Amino acid sequence: MSYPLEPDREQMAGLGQAAVEFVANFIGNLESAPANGLRAGESLDDLMMDAPQDSPSDFDVLLKTFGEAAGNAVETAGPRYAAYIPGGGLFTSALADFLARGVNRYTGLSGLAPGLVAMEESVIRWACDQFRLPAAAGGLVTSGGSLSTLAALVAARHHHLGEDFADGTLYITAHTHHCVAKAARIAGFPGARVRIVPVTDDLRLDVAAAARMISADRALGLRPFFLVASAGTTDTGTVDPITEIAQVTARENLWLHVDGAYGGFFQFTERGRAALAGIDRADSIVVDPHKSLFLPYGTGILLVRDTGLLRGAYFGEGHGHYQQDAAGGQVLPDYSALGPELTREFRGLRLWLPLHLHGVGAFRDALDEKLDLAAHAYADLAADARLQLPWKPDLSTVVFGLAGGDDDANRRFLDRINASGKAFLSSTRIRGRIVLRLCILSHRIHHGHLEQVLDVIHAAAREVPDLSRAAETCGAGGRRLG
Ligand SMILES: *Cc1c(COP(=O)(O)O)cnc(C)c1O
């Protein structure tokens, strides 16, 4: 069969139907799919695909190849995936992408597709309202948290430091996501300008220490300008004391950046709003819909308190002369003037469609469910004397380790859990020691799945005999990692 670059209606319908059926089957099978589908022992030759040929190939054959490649993966979309930061991937968001790409509108400048830019802007405005940002607030839909962070940092640098910024300093903790240090490097700050503020025993930014460091840097003639508060660290889901931090940044005239890439959308829930109190004082907020709104990978949001500061940083050169006919009016923003991208995907619909179709309440309920599940997981694991849980979860991430277990034991513990094929978890290091993480965030994980995951964890803790022996000698039930 041959496929012209412009298939006819019948062909389009056939291709589309096959693709939708593929995805429906794929998602329908997630319930029974192994938590890890990675095929071991394959060489690069086995993995590398054939180069495209001059002659056409059959769609069914290509779809089968795609299916095999997609199957050779950790099941990040599945209900037993609690590693890193899960997202899941909403079918309706994927469908929105198909629609958006089907009409292929240009949304870098609002004048070419004002209707679609308005759709995207309605989501940005709604997100600003969720965080009670003022009327001048606005933002951008980006490809993810890292790019949102970079866009915010450059705006802050431009606003606070101008063009000669070598004396600028920024403040993070050891648990701030590494994308901030990466953004600092891309934005031209040497590593020594990134200050690591100590954390308190409960892993939160030590506000008094931050204030002292800022004063000391100023006394050295440096220009402190940017401080990051985590609204849920990736390591442990811990929320920094944003209200107290905001008092320091206001007094010291620093840009307060809140990293809510993981935890930001818990703002929908009552418990989340309590945990994130003070977030309305932020100069910029990063949230990642591909995490806590369950969207497929590739969608982040940057919100800023004053949209004018984004325009100030990114619109210095103005539009190109060749674009003079396409810029929008006063009502809608030209997104290319607010960030580094010119041509961009129309990302708005992948948010707009699920939010309207399911209703915001569906997302609130799902996030509330994750908080309930995390509280349950914490209580359940804490009741196992073989385990220790040094920190209670603020949000939906539970960290734990073998009581008295060293790094090697905990590494084997994790391998044991993941080898079950019934759960997939990951680990991190806190104060130099390995701990396991159970991050409950996928919209697909429910109570029954969590029970299976917890069973696997208890069994693994029991099954590794030398590990249990280590636990006995070190006093089982200890709540502190040594
Ligand atoms: C995931 C994450 C990031 C980075 O976001 P990407 O979308 O992966 O680029 C930043 N901060 C936190 C807290 C995160 O969890």
GROMACS .gro file of C-alpha atoms and ligand atoms in nm:
model
  497
    1MET     CA    1   0.000   0.000   0.000
    2SER     CA    2   0.122   0.351  -0.068
    3TYR     CA    3   0.042   0.661   0.130
    4PRO     CA    4   0.053   1.000  -0.045
    5LEU     CA    5   0.171   1.297   0.165
    6GLU     CA    6  -0.191   1.408   0.159
    7PRO     CA    7  -0.399   1.097   0.224
    8ASP     CA    8  -0.763   1.114   0.114
    9ARG     CA    9  -1.043   1.125   0.371
   10GLU     CA   10  -1.092   0.754   0.373
   11GLN     CA   11  -0.723   0.689   0.426
   12MET     CA   12  -0.706   0.949   0.705
   13ALA     CA   13  -1.000   0.787   0.880
   14GLY     CA   14  -0.841   0.442   0.847
   15LEU     CA   15  -0.502   0.554   0.978
   16GLY     CA   16  -0.662   0.748   1.261
   17GLN     CA   17  -0.882   0.457   1.361
   18ALA     CA   18  -0.587   0.217   1.370
   19ALA     CA   19  -0.388   0.462   1.583
   20VAL     CA   20  -0.676   0.520   1.827
   21GLU     CA   21  -0.737   0.146   1.856
   22PHE     CA   22  -0.370   0.093   1.927
   23VAL     CA   23  -0.375   0.346   2.211
   24ALA     CA   24  -0.706   0.220   2.350
   25ASN     CA   25  -0.563  -0.133   2.364
   26PHE     CA   26  -0.240  -0.010   2.514
   27ILE     CA   27  -0.412   0.183   2.793
   28GLY     CA   28  -0.667  -0.094   2.840
   29ASN     CA   29  -0.385  -0.341   2.905
   30LEU     CA   30  -0.199  -0.127   3.159
   31GLU     CA   31  -0.387  -0.288   3.447
   32SER     CA   32  -0.223  -0.625   3.381
   33ALA     CA   33   0.105  -0.503   3.226
   34PRO     CA   34   0.426  -0.577   3.419
   35ALA     CA   35   0.565  -0.276   3.606
   36ASN     CA   36   0.884  -0.313   3.408
   37GLY     CA   37   0.879  -0.417   3.043
   38LEU     CA   38   1.248  -0.357   2.975
   39ARG     CA   39   1.397  -0.645   2.779
   40ALA     CA   40   1.733  -0.732   2.924
   41GLY     CA   41   2.043  -0.821   2.730
   42GLU     CA   42   1.963  -0.655   2.401
   43SER     CA   43   2.254  -0.514   2.203
   44LEU     CA   44   2.247  -0.175   2.041
   45ASP     CA   45   2.215  -0.355   1.705
   46ASP     CA   46   1.894  -0.519   1.824
   47LEU     CA   47   1.759  -0.186   1.937
   48MET     CA   48   1.855   0.036   1.646
   49MET     CA   49   1.585   0.074   1.389
   50ASP     CA   50   1.630   0.045   1.013
   51ALA     CA   51   1.689   0.372   0.832
   52PRO     CA   52   1.389   0.502   0.632
   53GLN     CA   53   1.372   0.367   0.276
   54ASP     CA   54   1.292   0.544  -0.049
   55SER     CA   55   0.985   0.331  -0.099
   56PRO     CA   56   0.674   0.337   0.125
   57SER     CA   57   0.618   0.096   0.414
   58ASP     CA   58   0.296  -0.045   0.548
   59PHE     CA   59   0.129   0.142   0.835
   60ASP     CA   60   0.036  -0.175   1.022
   61VAL     CA   61   0.396  -0.294   1.012
   62LEU     CA   62   0.525   0.041   1.137
   63LEU     CA   63   0.265   0.049   1.413
   64LYS     CA   64   0.377  -0.297   1.521
   65THR     CA   65   0.739  -0.181   1.530
   66PHE     CA   66   0.634   0.118   1.740
   67GLY     CA   67   0.441  -0.109   1.977
   68GLU     CA   68   0.744  -0.333   2.028
   69ALA     CA   69   0.972  -0.036   2.092
   70ALA     CA   70   0.724   0.122   2.334
   71GLY     CA   71   0.688  -0.209   2.517
   72ASN     CA   72   1.062  -0.222   2.585
   73ALA     CA   73   1.033   0.026   2.871
   74VAL     CA   74   0.968   0.082   3.234
   75GLU     CA   75   0.588   0.108   3.251
   76THR     CA   76   0.581   0.477   3.343
   77ALA     CA   77   0.215   0.501   3.241
   78GLY     CA   78   0.105   0.209   3.456
   79PRO     CA   79  -0.071   0.200   3.794
   80ARG     CA   80   0.224   0.046   3.984
   81TYR     CA   81   0.481   0.302   3.883
   82ALA     CA   82   0.585   0.508   4.186
   83ALA     CA   83   0.943   0.597   4.088
   84TYR     CA   84   1.086   0.943   4.022
   85ILE     CA   85   0.777   1.163   3.965
   86PRO     CA   86   0.499   0.971   3.786
   87GLY     CA   87   0.244   1.143   3.568
   88GLY     CA   88   0.045   0.874   3.391
   89GLY     CA   89  -0.059   1.046   3.068
   90LEU     CA   90  -0.424   1.133   3.010
   91PHE     CA   91  -0.577   0.987   2.696
   92THR     CA   92  -0.785   1.301   2.647
   93SER     CA   93  -0.472   1.516   2.650
   94ALA     CA   94  -0.313   1.297   2.383
   95LEU     CA   95  -0.632   1.336   2.183
   96ALA     CA   96  -0.611   1.715   2.223
   97ASP     CA   97  -0.259   1.705   2.084
   98PHE     CA   98  -0.381   1.516   1.782
   99LEU     CA   99  -0.649   1.780   1.723
  100ALA     CA  100  -0.406   2.069   1.781
  101ARG     CA  101  -0.153   1.924   1.542
  102GLY     CA  102  -0.422   1.836   1.293
  103VAL     CA  103  -0.514   2.202   1.246
  104ASN     CA  104  -0.150   2.317   1.283
  105ARG     CA  105  -0.207   2.679   1.385
  106TYR     CA  106   0.070   2.922   1.462
  107THR     CA  107   0.048   3.050   1.819
  108GLY     CA  108   0.385   3.223   1.872
  109LEU     CA  109   0.215   3.549   1.776
  110SER     CA  110  -0.146   3.598   1.874
  111GLY     CA  111  -0.254   3.772   1.553
  112LEU     CA  112  -0.243   3.454   1.344
  113ALA     CA  113  -0.474   3.243   1.563
  114PRO     CA  114  -0.633   3.462   1.833
  115GLY     CA  115  -0.899   3.204   1.915
  116LEU     CA  116  -0.647   2.938   2.009
  117VAL     CA  117  -0.418   3.183   2.190
  118ALA     CA  118  -0.724   3.287   2.392
  119MET     CA  119  -0.785   2.921   2.483
  120GLU     CA  120  -0.428   2.884   2.607
  121GLU     CA  121  -0.441   3.219   2.787
  122SER     CA  122  -0.762   3.116   2.963
  123VAL     CA  123  -0.569   2.824   3.116
  124ILE     CA  124  -0.281   3.052   3.220
  125ARG     CA  125  -0.525   3.298   3.381
  126TRP     CA  126  -0.704   3.017   3.559
  127ALA     CA  127  -0.371   2.885   3.692
  128CYS     CA  128  -0.278   3.235   3.815
  129ASP     CA  129  -0.610   3.249   3.999
  130GLN     CA  130  -0.546   2.912   4.163
  131PHE     CA  131  -0.237   3.061   4.325
  132ARG     CA  132  -0.411   3.394   4.395
  133LEU     CA  133  -0.161   3.590   4.189
  134PRO     CA  134  -0.254   3.952   4.110
  135ALA     CA  135  -0.416   4.079   3.788
  136ALA     CA  136  -0.081   4.166   3.628
  137ALA     CA  137   0.027   3.802   3.651
  138GLY     CA  138   0.063   3.582   3.348
  139GLY     CA  139   0.292   3.323   3.205
  140LEU     CA  140   0.380   3.064   2.953
  141VAL     CA  141   0.310   2.704   2.873
  142THR     CA  142   0.651   2.545   2.823
  143SER     CA  143   0.789   2.199   2.759
  144GLY     CA  144   0.855   2.128   3.128
  145GLY     CA  145   0.991   2.240   3.462
  146SER     CA  146   1.351   2.282   3.350
  147LEU     CA  147   1.263   2.523   3.071
  148SER     CA  148   1.016   2.710   3.294
  149THR     CA  149   1.290   2.749   3.554
  150LEU     CA  150   1.539   2.878   3.301
  151ALA     CA  151   1.282   3.125   3.165
  152ALA     CA  152   1.210   3.253   3.516
  153LEU     CA  153   1.574   3.282   3.615
  154VAL     CA  154   1.664   3.484   3.307
  155ALA     CA  155   1.371   3.719   3.372
  156ALA     CA  156   1.483   3.763   3.733
  157ARG     CA  157   1.842   3.820   3.626
  158HIS     CA  158   1.735   4.082   3.374
  159HIS     CA  159   1.509   4.260   3.622
  160HIS     CA  160   1.740   4.259   3.923
  161LEU     CA  161   2.089   4.263   3.777
  162GLY     CA  162   2.074   4.408   3.426
  163GLU     CA  163   2.337   4.314   3.169
  164ASP     CA  164   2.640   4.296   3.399
  165PHE     CA  165   2.537   4.023   3.635
  166ALA     CA  166   2.863   3.854   3.733
  167ASP     CA  167   2.815   3.959   4.098
  168GLY     CA  168   2.466   3.812   4.129
  169THR     CA  169   2.405   3.526   4.374
  170LEU     CA  170   2.121   3.280   4.403
  171TYR     CA  171   2.006   3.059   4.691
  172ILE     CA  172   1.892   2.698   4.688
  173THR     CA  173   1.919   2.398   4.921
  174ALA     CA  174   2.074   2.055   4.872
  175HIS     CA  175   1.722   1.931   4.793
  176THR     CA  176   1.635   2.194   4.534
  177HIS     CA  177   1.589   2.026   4.197
  178HIS     CA  178   1.913   2.025   3.998
  179CYS     CA  179   1.743   2.203   3.708
  180VAL     CA  180   1.798   2.528   3.901
  181ALA     CA  181   2.176   2.486   3.908
  182LYS     CA  182   2.161   2.384   3.543
  183ALA     CA  183   1.955   2.694   3.457
  184ALA     CA  184   2.206   2.908   3.649
  185ARG     CA  185   2.489   2.766   3.442
  186ILE     CA  186   2.303   2.819   3.115
  187ALA     CA  187   2.216   3.172   3.227
  188GLY     CA  188   2.584   3.251   3.279
  189PHE     CA  189   2.636   3.210   3.655
  190PRO     CA  190   2.943   3.018   3.771
  191GLY     CA  191   2.880   2.742   4.026
  192ALA     CA  192   3.023   2.954   4.308
  193ARG     CA  193   2.738   3.205   4.265
  194VAL     CA  194   2.485   2.935   4.353
  195ARG     CA  195   2.470   2.927   4.734
  196ILE     CA  196   2.354   2.614   4.914
  197VAL     CA  197   2.144   2.713   5.214
  198PRO     CA  198   2.140   2.447   5.490
  199VAL     CA  199   1.819   2.263   5.573
  200THR     CA  200   1.668   2.201   5.916
  201ASP     CA  201   1.626   1.849   6.058
  202ASP     CA  202   1.298   1.812   5.872
  203LEU     CA  203   1.476   1.889   5.541
  204ARG     CA  204   1.327   2.238   5.498
  205LEU     CA  205   1.521   2.546   5.394
  206ASP     CA  206   1.666   2.709   5.705
  207VAL     CA  207   1.523   3.060   5.673
  208ALA     CA  208   1.747   3.221   5.935
  209ALA     CA  209   2.054   3.071   5.768
  210ALA     CA  210   1.939   3.204   5.431
  211ALA     CA  211   1.899   3.553   5.575
  212ARG     CA  212   2.250   3.537   5.722
  213MET     CA  213   2.401   3.418   5.395
  214ILE     CA  214   2.228   3.693   5.200
  215SER     CA  215   2.361   3.961   5.440
  216ALA     CA  216   2.710   3.815   5.431
  217ASP     CA  217   2.710   3.811   5.050
  218ARG     CA  218   2.590   4.170   5.037
  219ALA     CA  219   2.870   4.267   5.277
  220LEU     CA  220   3.113   4.112   5.028
  221GLY     CA  221   2.978   4.345   4.758
  222LEU     CA  222   2.779   4.071   4.583
  223ARG     CA  223   2.419   4.112   4.465
  224PRO     CA  224   2.183   3.846   4.601
  225PHE     CA  225   1.881   3.835   4.367
  226PHE     CA  226   1.710   3.494   4.346
  227LEU     CA  227   1.591   3.244   4.605
  228VAL     CA  228   1.418   2.914   4.534
  229ALA     CA  229   1.157   2.766   4.767
  230SER     CA  230   1.047   2.412   4.683
  231ALA     CA  231   0.674   2.343   4.693
  232GLY     CA  232   0.750   1.974   4.724
  233THR     CA  233   1.107   1.858   4.668
  234THR     CA  234   1.162   1.576   4.424
  235ASP     CA  235   1.356   1.378   4.685
  236THR     CA  236   1.099   1.369   4.964
  237GLY     CA  237   0.808   1.593   4.864
  238THR     CA  238   0.903   1.832   5.144
  239VAL     CA  239   0.759   2.183   5.125
  240ASP     CA  240   0.982   2.474   5.230
  241PRO     CA  241   0.833   2.734   5.471
  242ILE     CA  242   0.723   2.969   5.193
  243THR     CA  243   0.559   3.235   5.413
  244GLU     CA  244   0.872   3.288   5.622
  245ILE     CA  245   1.091   3.273   5.314
  246ALA     CA  246   0.873   3.539   5.149
  247GLN     CA  247   0.935   3.772   5.443
  248VAL     CA  248   1.309   3.743   5.382
  249THR     CA  249   1.289   3.787   5.006
  250ALA     CA  250   1.060   4.090   5.048
  251ARG     CA  251   1.288   4.250   5.304
  252GLU     CA  252   1.603   4.177   5.104
  253ASN     CA  253   1.448   4.252   4.763
  254LEU     CA  254   1.512   3.909   4.613
  255TRP     CA  255   1.307   3.734   4.348
  256LEU     CA  256   1.113   3.452   4.515
  257HIS     CA  257   1.086   3.155   4.283
  258VAL     CA  258   0.863   2.869   4.398
  259ASP     CA  259   0.934   2.533   4.238
  260GLY     CA  260   0.605   2.349   4.232
  261ALA     CA  261   0.694   2.123   3.940
  262TYR     CA  262   0.602   1.823   4.149
  263GLY     CA  263   0.376   1.959   4.420
  264GLY     CA  264   0.222   2.280   4.285
  265PHE     CA  265  -0.114   2.143   4.175
  266PHE     CA  266  -0.187   2.006   4.522
  267GLN     CA  267  -0.298   2.368   4.562
  268PHE     CA  268  -0.637   2.241   4.436
  269THR     CA  269  -0.685   2.047   4.755
  270GLU     CA  270  -0.750   2.179   5.103
  271ARG     CA  271  -0.452   1.995   5.251
  272GLY     CA  272  -0.233   2.110   4.965
  273ARG     CA  273  -0.332   2.475   5.011
  274ALA     CA  274  -0.241   2.451   5.378
  275ALA     CA  275   0.096   2.295   5.295
  276LEU     CA  276   0.174   2.554   5.026
  277ALA     CA  277   0.065   2.857   5.230
  278GLY     CA  278   0.248   3.169   5.117
  279ILE     CA  279   0.283   3.060   4.753
  280ASP     CA  280   0.073   3.364   4.653
  281ARG     CA  281   0.374   3.579   4.746
  282ALA     CA  282   0.595   3.424   4.478
  283ASP     CA  283   0.746   3.627   4.195
  284SER     CA  284   0.741   3.315   3.982
  285ILE     CA  285   0.592   2.968   4.017
  286VAL     CA  286   0.671   2.657   3.816
  287VAL     CA  287   0.411   2.383   3.790
  288ASP     CA  288   0.435   2.074   3.571
  289PRO     CA  289   0.109   1.948   3.424
  290HIS     CA  290   0.299   1.641   3.300
  291LYS     CA  291   0.337   1.547   3.665
  292SER     CA  292   0.051   1.649   3.891
  293LEU     CA  293  -0.210   1.710   3.618
  294PHE     CA  294  -0.132   1.365   3.472
  295LEU     CA  295  -0.062   1.498   3.121
  296PRO     CA  296   0.173   1.318   2.882
  297TYR     CA  297   0.537   1.431   2.907
  298GLY     CA  298   0.627   1.766   2.758
  299THR     CA  299   0.415   2.027   2.936
  300GLY     CA  300   0.526   2.275   3.199
  301ILE     CA  301   0.382   2.608   3.311
  302LEU     CA  302   0.566   2.917   3.426
  303LEU     CA  303   0.361   3.178   3.610
  304VAL     CA  304   0.501   3.519   3.696
  305ARG     CA  305   0.361   3.783   3.925
  306ASP     CA  306   0.424   4.056   3.667
  307THR     CA  307   0.403   3.953   3.302
  308GLY     CA  308   0.582   4.277   3.213
  309LEU     CA  309   0.902   4.133   3.360
  310LEU     CA  310   0.892   3.844   3.114
  311ARG     CA  311   0.836   4.086   2.828
  312GLY     CA  312   1.120   4.304   2.957
  313ALA     CA  313   1.359   4.009   2.952
  314TYR     CA  314   1.255   3.846   2.625
  315PHE     CA  315   1.127   4.122   2.399
  316GLY     CA  316   1.437   4.342   2.400
  317GLU     CA  317   1.489   4.311   2.026
  318GLY     CA  318   1.119   4.336   1.944
  319HIS     CA  319   0.961   4.138   1.663
  320GLY     CA  320   1.145   4.078   1.338
  321HIS     CA  321   1.043   4.320   1.061
  322TYR     CA  322   0.902   4.028   0.867
  323GLN     CA  323   0.659   3.965   1.154
  324GLN     CA  324   0.515   4.315   1.162
  325ASP     CA  325   0.174   4.203   1.034
  326ALA     CA  326   0.124   3.915   1.276
  327ALA     CA  327   0.163   4.060   1.625
  328GLY     CA  328  -0.152   4.070   1.834
  329GLY     CA  329  -0.333   4.363   1.986
  330GLN     CA  330  -0.342   4.459   2.351
  331VAL     CA  331  -0.577   4.187   2.464
  332LEU     CA  332  -0.380   3.870   2.399
  333PRO     CA  333  -0.010   3.813   2.460
  334ASP     CA  334   0.237   3.718   2.190
  335TYR     CA  335   0.397   3.417   2.360
  336SER     CA  336   0.716   3.462   2.160
  337ALA     CA  337   0.762   3.796   2.342
  338LEU     CA  338   0.737   3.627   2.684
  339GLY     CA  339   0.993   3.348   2.648
  340PRO     CA  340   1.277   3.202   2.446
  341GLU     CA  341   1.068   3.024   2.180
  342LEU     CA  342   0.936   3.176   1.859
  343THR     CA  343   0.770   2.891   1.670
  344ARG     CA  344   0.611   2.658   1.922
  345GLU     CA  345   0.358   2.382   1.949
  346PHE     CA  346   0.010   2.493   2.039
  347ARG     CA  347   0.025   2.348   2.389
  348GLY     CA  348  -0.292   2.507   2.519
  349LEU     CA  349  -0.541   2.247   2.400
  350ARG     CA  350  -0.372   1.958   2.580
  351LEU     CA  351  -0.459   2.143   2.903
  352TRP     CA  352  -0.781   2.311   2.800
  353LEU     CA  353  -0.958   2.000   2.673
  354PRO     CA  354  -0.905   1.771   2.976
  355LEU     CA  355  -0.976   2.052   3.224
  356HIS     CA  356  -1.309   2.134   3.058
  357LEU     CA  357  -1.403   1.780   2.962
  358HIS     CA  358  -1.341   1.615   3.300
  359GLY     CA  359  -1.392   1.931   3.508
  360VAL     CA  360  -1.142   2.067   3.759
  361GLY     CA  361  -1.316   1.869   4.033
  362ALA     CA  362  -1.198   1.543   3.880
  363PHE     CA  363  -0.838   1.659   3.919
  364ARG     CA  364  -0.897   1.780   4.273
  365ASP     CA  365  -1.049   1.444   4.367
  366ALA     CA  366  -0.760   1.255   4.209
  367LEU     CA  367  -0.500   1.463   4.394
  368ASP     CA  368  -0.690   1.426   4.720
  369GLU     CA  369  -0.689   1.051   4.662
  370LYS     CA  370  -0.307   1.058   4.621
  371LEU     CA  371  -0.272   1.239   4.956
  372ASP     CA  372  -0.492   0.974   5.120
  373LEU     CA  373  -0.291   0.695   4.961
  374ALA     CA  374   0.039   0.847   5.075
  375ALA     CA  375  -0.091   0.881   5.433
  376HIS     CA  376  -0.201   0.517   5.418
  377ALA     CA  377   0.134   0.403   5.276
  378TYR     CA  378   0.321   0.590   5.548
  379ALA     CA  379   0.116   0.433   5.827
  380ASP     CA  380   0.138   0.088   5.672
  381LEU     CA  381   0.514   0.094   5.620
  382ALA     CA  382   0.581   0.255   5.958
  383ALA     CA  383   0.408  -0.041   6.121
  384ASP     CA  384   0.669  -0.279   5.977
  385ALA     CA  385   0.953  -0.311   6.228
  386ARG     CA  386   1.194  -0.400   5.947
  387LEU     CA  387   1.154  -0.053   5.801
  388GLN     CA  388   1.234   0.298   5.910
  389LEU     CA  389   1.061   0.615   5.792
  390PRO     CA  390   1.247   0.918   5.917
  391TRP     CA  391   1.019   1.181   5.760
  392LYS     CA  392   0.642   1.205   5.744
  393PRO     CA  393   0.520   1.302   5.395
  394ASP     CA  394   0.405   1.660   5.337
  395LEU     CA  395   0.247   1.557   5.007
  396SER     CA  396   0.241   1.224   4.824
  397THR     CA  397   0.602   1.101   4.848
  398VAL     CA  398   0.693   0.850   5.116
  399VAL     CA  399   1.062   0.779   5.186
  400PHE     CA  400   1.176   0.471   5.372
  401GLY     CA  401   1.465   0.235   5.417
  402LEU     CA  402   1.556  -0.087   5.591
  403ALA     CA  403   1.593  -0.032   5.963
  404GLY     CA  404   1.965  -0.036   6.027
  405GLY     CA  405   2.031  -0.112   5.661
  406ASP     CA  406   2.335   0.044   5.494
  407ASP     CA  407   2.345   0.175   5.136
  408ASP     CA  408   2.427  -0.164   4.996
  409ALA     CA  409   2.137  -0.329   5.178
  410ASN     CA  410   1.895  -0.060   5.063
  411ARG     CA  411   2.017  -0.091   4.706
  412ARG     CA  412   1.949  -0.465   4.717
  413PHE     CA  413   1.614  -0.396   4.881
  414LEU     CA  414   1.516  -0.171   4.589
  415ASP     CA  415   1.638  -0.425   4.332
  416ARG     CA  416   1.431  -0.690   4.504
  417ILE     CA  417   1.118  -0.475   4.491
  418ASN     CA  418   1.162  -0.387   4.126
  419ALA     CA  419   1.250  -0.744   4.027
  420SER     CA  420   0.898  -0.846   4.136
  421GLY     CA  421   0.753  -0.688   3.821
  422LYS     CA  422   0.464  -0.573   4.041
  423ALA     CA  423   0.604  -0.236   4.145
  424PHE     CA  424   0.859   0.010   4.021
  425LEU     CA  425   1.024   0.244   4.273
  426SER     CA  426   1.340   0.454   4.278
  427SER     CA  427   1.583   0.583   4.539
  428THR     CA  428   1.765   0.900   4.632
  429ARG     CA  429   2.026   1.017   4.880
  430ILE     CA  430   1.943   1.216   5.192
  431ARG     CA  431   2.239   1.338   5.394
  432GLY     CA  432   2.458   1.104   5.197
  433ARG     CA  433   2.249   0.791   5.266
  434ILE     CA  434   2.036   0.598   5.020
  435VAL     CA  435   1.662   0.596   5.086
  436LEU     CA  436   1.382   0.450   4.877
  437ARG     CA  437   1.100   0.667   4.748
  438LEU     CA  438   0.739   0.582   4.689
  439CYS     CA  439   0.595   0.869   4.486
  440ILE     CA  440   0.221   0.831   4.452
  441LEU     CA  441   0.106   1.059   4.176
  442SER     CA  442  -0.021   0.873   3.870
  443HIS     CA  443  -0.395   0.916   3.812
  444ARG     CA  444  -0.399   0.539   3.754
  445ILE     CA  445  -0.276   0.427   4.097
  446HIS     CA  446  -0.563   0.348   4.334
  447HIS     CA  447  -0.598   0.175   4.667
  448GLY     CA  448  -0.584  -0.180   4.528
  449HIS     CA  449  -0.265  -0.111   4.332
  450LEU     CA  450  -0.103   0.052   4.633
  451GLU     CA  451  -0.188  -0.251   4.846
  452GLN     CA  452  -0.006  -0.471   4.594
  453VAL     CA  453   0.294  -0.238   4.595
  454LEU     CA  454   0.302  -0.236   4.976
  455ASP     CA  455   0.283  -0.618   4.983
  456VAL     CA  456   0.585  -0.631   4.752
  457ILE     CA  457   0.777  -0.393   4.980
  458HIS     CA  458   0.698  -0.593   5.296
  459ALA     CA  459   0.786  -0.919   5.123
  460ALA     CA  460   1.116  -0.782   4.995
  461ALA     CA  461   1.205  -0.657   5.343
  462ARG     CA  462   1.130  -1.005   5.478
  463GLU     CA  463   1.293  -1.202   5.199
  464VAL     CA  464   1.642  -1.064   5.219
  465PRO     CA  465   1.760  -1.264   5.522
  466ASP     CA  466   2.091  -1.096   5.589
  467LEU     CA  467   1.915  -0.764   5.575
  468SER     CA  468   1.662  -0.867   5.838
  469ARG     CA  469   1.946  -0.990   6.057
  470ALA     CA  470   2.111  -0.649   6.025
  471ALA     CA  471   1.780  -0.495   6.131
  472GLU     CA  472   1.764  -0.713   6.444
  473THR     CA  473   2.113  -0.629   6.560
  474CYS     CA  474   2.057  -0.258   6.508
  475GLY     CA  475   1.728  -0.255   6.696
  476ALA     CA  476   1.426  -0.293   6.472
  477GLY     CA  477   1.172  -0.015   6.468
  478GLY     CA  478   1.428   0.264   6.496
  479ARG     CA  479   1.286   0.569   6.329
  480ARG     CA  480   1.614   0.740   6.240
  481LEU     CA  481   1.849   0.663   5.958
  482GLY     CA  482   2.191   0.646   6.121
  483LIG     C1  483   1.060   1.730   3.777
  483LIG     C2  484   1.102   1.848   3.854
  483LIG     C3  485   1.167   1.954   3.792
  483LIG     C4  486   1.212   1.950   3.648
  483LIG     O1  487   1.102   1.947   3.562
  483LIG     P1  488   1.109   1.878   3.417
  483LIG     O2  489   0.969   1.894   3.371
  483LIG     O3  490   1.152   1.737   3.438
  483LIG     O4  491   1.205   1.955   3.335
  483LIG     C5  492   1.193   2.067   3.867
  483LIG     N1  493   1.160   2.072   3.998
  483LIG     C6  494   1.100   1.970   4.061
  483LIG     C7  495   1.065   1.984   4.206
  483LIG     C8  496   1.069   1.854   3.991
  483LIG     O5  497   1.011   1.751   4.055
   0.00000   0.00000   0.00000
